[in-house]
Amino acid sequence: MSEQALEGAREEEVQRLAAAIDLKDPGTILRFGAAAQSRAQAAADAMLEGAQNRETGEAGATLSAMLAALKGFDVTTLAEKPGFFQRLFTRAGAEVAAITQRYEGVRAQVEEIGDRLDTHRTKLLEDVERLERLYAATLDWFHALADHIEAGQRVLARTDAELIPALEAAAARESDPLAPQALRDARAARDELERRVHDLRLTRQVAMQALPSIRLIQENDKALAAKIQSVLANTVPLWRQQLAQALAIHRMREAGQAVKAATDLTNTLLTANAETLRRGNAEARRELERGSFDIEAVKQANAALVGTIEDSLRIADEAKAQRRAAEAELAKCEQDIRRALSAARARENPAPR
């Protein structure tokens, strides 16, 4: 309905209400606006029900329980480097198994709380819709009171401008002995109507105060429902992802320790081989020095020794180059992971248009 049509409809309603007022009939004044004022009790009951909404309190308590459960299970400690005594008295596999077992218990608790939160969220959204209907009804109530006030004011203005002066003139002529009583009755009815209009103004103020109160309760319900949705859609998945990353880092560290052990063993074998070669060369030299010896054999042994040394240096250089290449590949892998995560985050949070 357009604004002009709405104004026309309200004008017709005001005229109808004004026409229903008969100053000669006290009942029309007493009944004037009574139906509109009776909505105050219904609005007050609805506001009290919204303010005492148990669903809001239970949803807040359930949400707090969810956050407490998530905070109580800190998965970041798994990614930290264990201390010496922890490594000495705790096996890595047992530690991961304990973390996983505890996670299963917390996950069941989180899923149960999540189901309750989803139920609370549905009820909160239903309350939001109910409050929207209450707001519309209260707004109609406010307009109805305004129409009654306008109609009463028009009747009062017409009474002061036309009826009262006419009755005063009739009473002044003293031709009708009942004219003074009619004037008194008209003034009393006029005052009664003025009191009714004043009461309606007070009721309209109550309706005006109810409108922002309804919106406040509605906004609180919407904010809580949105927070529940955010926790279910973002916080819980991120918590699970953090656990997966912590376990992966822990296993990666174990693999690194295994590689280090293999490298240490290789170094030990190289050192042992060098010592063995040294002892064998010394024994050979002593045998050669005991009598005549073949210079070519010595030169060949010396060349083999030099080759051994060069092979060792070359192997060491190749190992260093392989480690640098591995570091570069690891850095590239890390950049790829970060870039993929950034792209996923961008898709989850598209830029506003």
Short mmCIF file of C-alpha atoms in Angstrom, two decimals:
data_model
loop_
_atom_site.label_atom_id
_atom_site.label_comp_id
_atom_site.label_asym_id
_atom_site.label_seq_id
_atom_site.Cartn_x
_atom_site.Cartn_y
_atom_site.Cartn_z
CA MET A 1 0.00 0.00 0.00
CA SER A 2 1.37 3.42 -1.00
CA GLU A 3 1.88 6.19 1.51
CA GLN A 4 -1.00 8.23 0.08
CA ALA A 5 -3.32 5.24 0.21
CA LEU A 6 -2.20 4.57 3.79
CA GLU A 7 -2.88 8.17 4.77
CA GLY A 8 -6.30 7.98 3.09
CA ALA A 9 -7.16 4.79 4.98
CA ARG A 10 -6.09 6.34 8.28
CA GLU A 11 -8.12 9.47 7.55
CA GLU A 12 -11.22 7.35 6.98
CA GLU A 13 -10.55 5.50 10.25
CA VAL A 14 -10.15 8.78 12.16
CA GLN A 15 -13.44 10.09 10.74
CA ARG A 16 -15.18 6.85 11.65
CA LEU A 17 -13.88 6.99 15.22
CA ALA A 18 -14.83 10.65 15.58
CA ALA A 19 -18.32 9.95 14.29
CA ALA A 20 -18.76 7.20 16.89
CA ILE A 21 -18.33 9.71 19.76
CA ASP A 22 -21.63 11.08 21.05
CA LEU A 23 -21.25 13.55 23.91
CA LYS A 24 -24.86 12.94 24.85
CA ASP A 25 -24.13 9.24 25.35
CA PRO A 26 -21.56 8.75 28.16
CA GLY A 27 -21.14 5.13 27.10
CA THR A 28 -19.51 6.12 23.80
CA ILE A 29 -16.92 8.14 25.72
CA LEU A 30 -16.22 5.33 28.19
CA ARG A 31 -15.87 2.79 25.38
CA PHE A 32 -13.77 5.13 23.24
CA GLY A 33 -10.30 3.57 22.78
CA ALA A 34 -11.00 0.75 25.26
CA ALA A 35 -10.35 -1.94 22.65
CA ALA A 36 -7.08 -0.33 21.61
CA GLN A 37 -5.97 0.02 25.23
CA SER A 38 -6.75 -3.64 25.91
CA ARG A 39 -3.81 -4.58 23.68
CA ALA A 40 -1.44 -3.20 26.31
CA GLN A 41 -1.84 -6.30 28.49
CA ALA A 42 -1.12 -8.65 25.56
CA ALA A 43 1.93 -6.61 24.54
CA ALA A 44 3.23 -6.56 28.11
CA ASP A 45 2.82 -10.34 28.43
CA ALA A 46 4.64 -10.88 25.13
CA MET A 47 7.48 -8.57 26.20
CA LEU A 48 7.80 -10.38 29.54
CA GLU A 49 7.90 -13.72 27.77
CA GLY A 50 10.63 -12.45 25.44
CA ALA A 51 12.65 -10.99 28.31
CA GLN A 52 12.39 -14.23 30.31
CA ASN A 53 13.08 -16.43 27.29
CA ARG A 54 14.74 -19.52 28.76
CA GLU A 55 15.98 -20.55 25.34
CA THR A 56 18.35 -17.57 25.22
CA GLY A 57 19.86 -18.41 28.60
CA GLU A 58 20.20 -22.11 27.82
CA ALA A 59 21.75 -21.34 24.43
CA GLY A 60 24.30 -19.03 26.06
CA ALA A 61 25.18 -21.66 28.67
CA THR A 62 25.52 -24.36 26.01
CA LEU A 63 27.72 -22.11 23.89
CA SER A 64 29.94 -21.45 26.92
CA ALA A 65 30.20 -25.20 27.51
CA MET A 66 31.28 -25.71 23.90
CA LEU A 67 34.00 -23.06 24.13
CA ALA A 68 35.21 -24.47 27.46
CA ALA A 69 35.49 -27.96 25.92
CA LEU A 70 37.48 -26.63 22.97
CA LYS A 71 39.80 -24.55 25.15
CA GLY A 72 40.29 -27.44 27.59
CA PHE A 73 41.85 -29.61 24.89
CA ASP A 74 44.98 -27.75 23.81
CA VAL A 75 46.47 -29.51 20.80
CA THR A 76 49.33 -27.04 20.41
CA THR A 77 51.38 -28.84 23.07
CA LEU A 78 51.72 -31.81 20.75
CA ALA A 79 53.56 -29.66 18.22
CA GLU A 80 56.06 -28.44 20.83
CA LYS A 81 59.47 -30.07 21.04
CA PRO A 82 59.49 -32.51 23.98
CA GLY A 83 62.01 -32.03 26.75
CA PHE A 84 64.82 -34.42 27.66
CA PHE A 85 62.99 -36.21 30.50
CA GLN A 86 59.80 -36.45 28.44
CA ARG A 87 61.75 -38.08 25.63
CA LEU A 88 63.46 -40.33 28.19
CA PHE A 89 60.33 -41.61 29.97
CA THR A 90 57.63 -41.26 27.29
CA ARG A 91 57.49 -43.05 24.01
CA ALA A 92 56.32 -40.94 21.08
CA GLY A 93 53.77 -43.53 19.92
CA ALA A 94 52.23 -43.76 23.38
CA GLU A 95 51.99 -39.95 23.53
CA VAL A 96 50.17 -39.76 20.19
CA ALA A 97 47.86 -42.62 21.21
CA ALA A 98 46.97 -40.82 24.46
CA ILE A 99 46.29 -37.56 22.60
CA THR A 100 44.14 -39.37 20.02
CA GLN A 101 42.17 -41.25 22.68
CA ARG A 102 41.51 -38.03 24.58
CA TYR A 103 40.50 -36.31 21.36
CA GLU A 104 37.90 -38.99 20.68
CA GLY A 105 36.30 -38.32 24.07
CA VAL A 106 36.31 -34.57 23.59
CA ARG A 107 35.01 -34.91 20.03
CA ALA A 108 32.00 -36.90 21.25
CA GLN A 109 31.33 -34.20 23.83
CA VAL A 110 31.69 -31.45 21.22
CA GLU A 111 29.35 -33.22 18.80
CA GLU A 112 26.71 -33.64 21.52
CA ILE A 113 26.96 -29.97 22.48
CA GLY A 114 26.87 -29.05 18.78
CA ASP A 115 23.56 -30.87 18.35
CA ARG A 116 22.11 -28.97 21.30
CA LEU A 117 23.43 -25.69 19.92
CA ASP A 118 21.82 -26.36 16.55
CA THR A 119 18.49 -26.96 18.31
CA HIS A 120 18.88 -23.73 20.29
CA ARG A 121 19.74 -21.87 17.10
CA THR A 122 16.56 -23.10 15.40
CA LYS A 123 14.44 -22.01 18.36
CA LEU A 124 16.17 -18.64 18.50
CA LEU A 125 15.39 -18.04 14.83
CA GLU A 126 11.78 -18.96 15.53
CA ASP A 127 11.79 -16.41 18.37
CA VAL A 128 13.16 -13.80 15.98
CA GLU A 129 10.25 -14.41 13.62
CA ARG A 130 7.78 -14.32 16.50
CA LEU A 131 9.23 -11.03 17.71
CA GLU A 132 8.96 -9.65 14.19
CA ARG A 133 5.24 -10.42 14.21
CA LEU A 134 4.96 -8.89 17.67
CA TYR A 135 6.70 -5.75 16.44
CA ALA A 136 4.28 -5.44 13.53
CA ALA A 137 1.29 -5.95 15.86
CA THR A 138 2.66 -3.38 18.31
CA LEU A 139 3.18 -0.92 15.46
CA ASP A 140 -0.44 -1.41 14.39
CA TRP A 141 -1.47 -0.87 18.00
CA PHE A 142 0.53 2.35 18.11
CA HIS A 143 -1.16 3.63 14.92
CA ALA A 144 -4.58 2.64 16.25
CA LEU A 145 -3.96 4.65 19.42
CA ALA A 146 -2.77 7.58 17.31
CA ASP A 147 -5.99 7.39 15.27
CA HIS A 148 -8.11 7.41 18.44
CA ILE A 149 -6.18 10.39 19.80
CA GLU A 150 -6.61 12.29 16.57
CA ALA A 151 -10.31 11.51 16.47
CA GLY A 152 -10.74 12.60 20.09
CA GLN A 153 -8.85 15.83 19.47
CA ARG A 154 -11.05 16.64 16.49
CA VAL A 155 -14.20 16.07 18.52
CA LEU A 156 -12.80 18.24 21.33
CA ALA A 157 -11.91 21.00 18.89
CA ARG A 158 -15.32 20.86 17.27
CA THR A 159 -16.99 20.84 20.68
CA ASP A 160 -15.02 23.87 21.87
CA ALA A 161 -15.61 25.74 18.61
CA GLU A 162 -19.25 24.89 17.97
CA LEU A 163 -21.21 22.97 20.61
CA ILE A 164 -20.10 24.74 23.79
CA PRO A 165 -20.53 28.29 22.37
CA ALA A 166 -24.01 27.38 21.08
CA LEU A 167 -25.06 25.96 24.43
CA GLU A 168 -23.59 28.99 26.23
CA ALA A 169 -25.64 31.30 23.99
CA ALA A 170 -28.79 29.26 24.63
CA ALA A 171 -28.23 29.38 28.38
CA ALA A 172 -27.66 33.14 28.25
CA ARG A 173 -31.02 33.73 26.59
CA GLU A 174 -32.82 32.14 29.59
CA SER A 175 -35.61 31.01 27.32
CA ASP A 176 -34.98 27.38 28.03
CA PRO A 177 -34.67 26.47 31.71
CA LEU A 178 -32.89 23.25 30.79
CA ALA A 179 -30.23 25.02 28.70
CA PRO A 180 -27.81 25.54 31.67
CA GLN A 181 -28.04 21.85 32.55
CA ALA A 182 -27.38 20.91 28.93
CA LEU A 183 -24.37 23.21 28.95
CA ARG A 184 -23.10 21.62 32.15
CA ASP A 185 -23.61 18.12 30.78
CA ALA A 186 -21.80 19.03 27.57
CA ARG A 187 -18.85 20.49 29.47
CA ALA A 188 -18.68 17.38 31.70
CA ALA A 189 -18.78 15.10 28.66
CA ARG A 190 -16.15 17.23 26.99
CA ASP A 191 -13.87 16.97 30.06
CA GLU A 192 -14.44 13.22 30.23
CA LEU A 193 -13.47 12.89 26.57
CA GLU A 194 -10.35 14.97 27.21
CA ARG A 195 -9.36 12.62 30.05
CA ARG A 196 -9.91 9.64 27.76
CA VAL A 197 -7.67 11.20 25.12
CA HIS A 198 -5.01 11.82 27.76
CA ASP A 199 -5.19 8.18 28.86
CA LEU A 200 -4.79 7.12 25.25
CA ARG A 201 -1.70 9.32 24.97
CA LEU A 202 -0.19 7.52 27.96
CA THR A 203 -0.99 4.15 26.39
CA ARG A 204 0.57 5.27 23.12
CA GLN A 205 3.75 6.14 25.04
CA VAL A 206 3.80 2.59 26.38
CA ALA A 207 3.46 1.28 22.83
CA MET A 208 6.27 3.57 21.68
CA GLN A 209 8.56 2.23 24.42
CA ALA A 210 7.67 -1.36 23.54
CA LEU A 211 8.90 -1.02 19.95
CA PRO A 212 12.65 -0.53 20.71
CA SER A 213 12.44 -3.11 23.49
CA ILE A 214 11.16 -5.71 21.05
CA ARG A 215 13.94 -4.84 18.62
CA LEU A 216 16.56 -5.13 21.39
CA ILE A 217 15.43 -8.62 22.37
CA GLN A 218 15.22 -9.59 18.71
CA GLU A 219 18.75 -8.34 18.01
CA ASN A 220 20.13 -10.27 20.99
CA ASP A 221 18.49 -13.47 19.73
CA LYS A 222 19.84 -12.89 16.21
CA ALA A 223 23.35 -12.16 17.51
CA LEU A 224 23.37 -15.32 19.63
CA ALA A 225 22.07 -17.41 16.72
CA ALA A 226 24.78 -15.95 14.47
CA LYS A 227 27.48 -16.70 17.06
CA ILE A 228 26.27 -20.31 17.35
CA GLN A 229 26.41 -20.64 13.56
CA SER A 230 29.94 -19.20 13.54
CA VAL A 231 31.15 -21.65 16.19
CA LEU A 232 29.63 -24.65 14.38
CA ALA A 233 30.87 -23.54 10.95
CA ASN A 234 34.29 -22.10 11.82
CA THR A 235 35.58 -22.71 15.35
CA VAL A 236 34.97 -26.48 15.56
CA PRO A 237 36.42 -27.28 12.09
CA LEU A 238 39.47 -25.11 12.82
CA TRP A 239 39.96 -26.94 16.11
CA ARG A 240 39.89 -30.28 14.33
CA GLN A 241 42.26 -28.98 11.65
CA GLN A 242 44.67 -27.78 14.33
CA LEU A 243 44.74 -31.26 15.86
CA ALA A 244 45.46 -32.84 12.46
CA GLN A 245 48.29 -30.39 11.85
CA ALA A 246 49.76 -31.03 15.30
CA LEU A 247 49.75 -34.79 14.74
CA ALA A 248 51.31 -34.37 11.29
CA ILE A 249 54.07 -32.14 12.70
CA HIS A 250 54.72 -34.66 15.47
CA ARG A 251 55.07 -37.52 12.96
CA MET A 252 57.24 -35.30 10.77
CA ARG A 253 59.55 -34.72 13.72
CA GLU A 254 59.73 -38.47 14.34
CA ALA A 255 60.65 -39.02 10.70
CA GLY A 256 63.33 -36.35 10.99
CA GLN A 257 64.79 -38.07 14.00
CA ALA A 258 64.88 -41.36 12.08
CA VAL A 259 66.71 -39.66 9.20
CA LYS A 260 69.16 -38.14 11.67
CA ALA A 261 69.83 -41.57 13.15
CA ALA A 262 70.51 -42.97 9.69
CA THR A 263 72.86 -40.08 8.94
CA ASP A 264 74.73 -40.64 12.22
CA LEU A 265 75.09 -44.33 11.39
CA THR A 266 76.47 -43.46 7.96
CA ASN A 267 79.02 -41.12 9.50
CA THR A 268 80.03 -43.80 11.97
CA LEU A 269 80.55 -46.32 9.19
CA LEU A 270 82.62 -43.84 7.19
CA THR A 271 84.83 -43.16 10.19
CA ALA A 272 85.26 -46.89 10.87
CA ASN A 273 86.18 -47.52 7.25
CA ALA A 274 88.76 -44.75 7.35
CA GLU A 275 90.28 -46.17 10.52
CA THR A 276 90.33 -49.63 8.99
CA LEU A 277 92.05 -48.26 5.93
CA ARG A 278 94.55 -46.45 8.09
CA ARG A 279 95.43 -49.56 10.07
CA GLY A 280 95.69 -51.67 6.91
CA ASN A 281 97.96 -49.09 5.28
CA ALA A 282 100.18 -48.95 8.35
CA GLU A 283 100.54 -52.71 8.41
CA ALA A 284 101.35 -52.73 4.69
CA ARG A 285 103.94 -50.00 5.11
CA ARG A 286 105.58 -51.88 7.93
CA GLU A 287 105.74 -55.00 5.84
CA LEU A 288 107.22 -53.07 2.93
CA GLU A 289 109.81 -51.42 5.13
CA ARG A 290 111.04 -54.79 6.37
CA GLY A 291 112.80 -55.52 3.09
CA SER A 292 112.80 -54.62 -0.57
CA PHE A 293 109.57 -53.17 -1.77
CA ASP A 294 107.85 -52.39 -5.09
CA ILE A 295 107.63 -48.62 -5.64
CA GLU A 296 104.77 -49.10 -8.09
CA ALA A 297 102.77 -50.89 -5.42
CA VAL A 298 103.41 -47.99 -3.06
CA LYS A 299 102.38 -45.47 -5.70
CA GLN A 300 99.26 -47.51 -6.44
CA ALA A 301 98.36 -47.65 -2.75
CA ASN A 302 99.00 -43.91 -2.48
CA ALA A 303 96.75 -43.23 -5.46
CA ALA A 304 94.06 -45.40 -3.93
CA LEU A 305 94.36 -43.44 -0.69
CA VAL A 306 94.11 -40.13 -2.55
CA GLY A 307 91.12 -41.47 -4.45
CA THR A 308 89.55 -42.52 -1.21
CA ILE A 309 90.03 -39.06 0.23
CA GLU A 310 88.71 -37.42 -2.92
CA ASP A 311 85.73 -39.78 -2.99
CA SER A 312 84.97 -38.87 0.62
CA LEU A 313 85.16 -35.15 -0.18
CA ARG A 314 83.04 -35.58 -3.28
CA ILE A 315 80.43 -37.61 -1.40
CA ALA A 316 80.32 -34.94 1.33
CA ASP A 317 79.90 -32.19 -1.30
CA GLU A 318 77.13 -34.16 -3.02
CA ALA A 319 75.38 -34.70 0.32
CA LYS A 320 75.53 -30.96 1.05
CA ALA A 321 74.11 -30.17 -2.38
CA GLN A 322 71.34 -32.72 -1.87
CA ARG A 323 70.49 -31.19 1.50
CA ARG A 324 70.33 -27.70 0.00
CA ALA A 325 68.10 -28.98 -2.78
CA ALA A 326 65.89 -30.70 -0.20
CA GLU A 327 65.65 -27.47 1.80
CA ALA A 328 64.60 -25.58 -1.34
CA GLU A 329 61.98 -28.23 -2.14
CA LEU A 330 60.67 -28.11 1.44
CA ALA A 331 60.41 -24.31 1.25
CA LYS A 332 58.54 -24.59 -2.04
CA CYS A 333 56.15 -27.14 -0.53
CA GLU A 334 55.54 -24.83 2.40
CA GLN A 335 54.79 -21.92 0.04
CA ASP A 336 52.37 -24.15 -1.93
CA ILE A 337 50.54 -25.09 1.27
CA ARG A 338 50.31 -21.44 2.38
CA ARG A 339 49.08 -20.37 -1.02
CA ALA A 340 46.42 -23.12 -1.04
CA LEU A 341 45.29 -22.16 2.46
CA SER A 342 45.09 -18.49 1.49
CA ALA A 343 43.00 -19.37 -1.57
CA ALA A 344 40.67 -21.51 0.57
CA ARG A 345 40.30 -18.70 3.11
CA ALA A 346 39.51 -16.25 0.31
CA ARG A 347 36.79 -18.57 -1.00
CA GLU A 348 35.30 -18.93 2.49
CA ASN A 349 35.35 -15.12 3.04
CA PRO A 350 34.55 -13.51 -0.34
CA ALA A 351 35.22 -9.79 -0.58
CA PRO A 352 32.09 -7.64 -0.29
CA ARG A 353 30.87 -6.22 -3.56
#
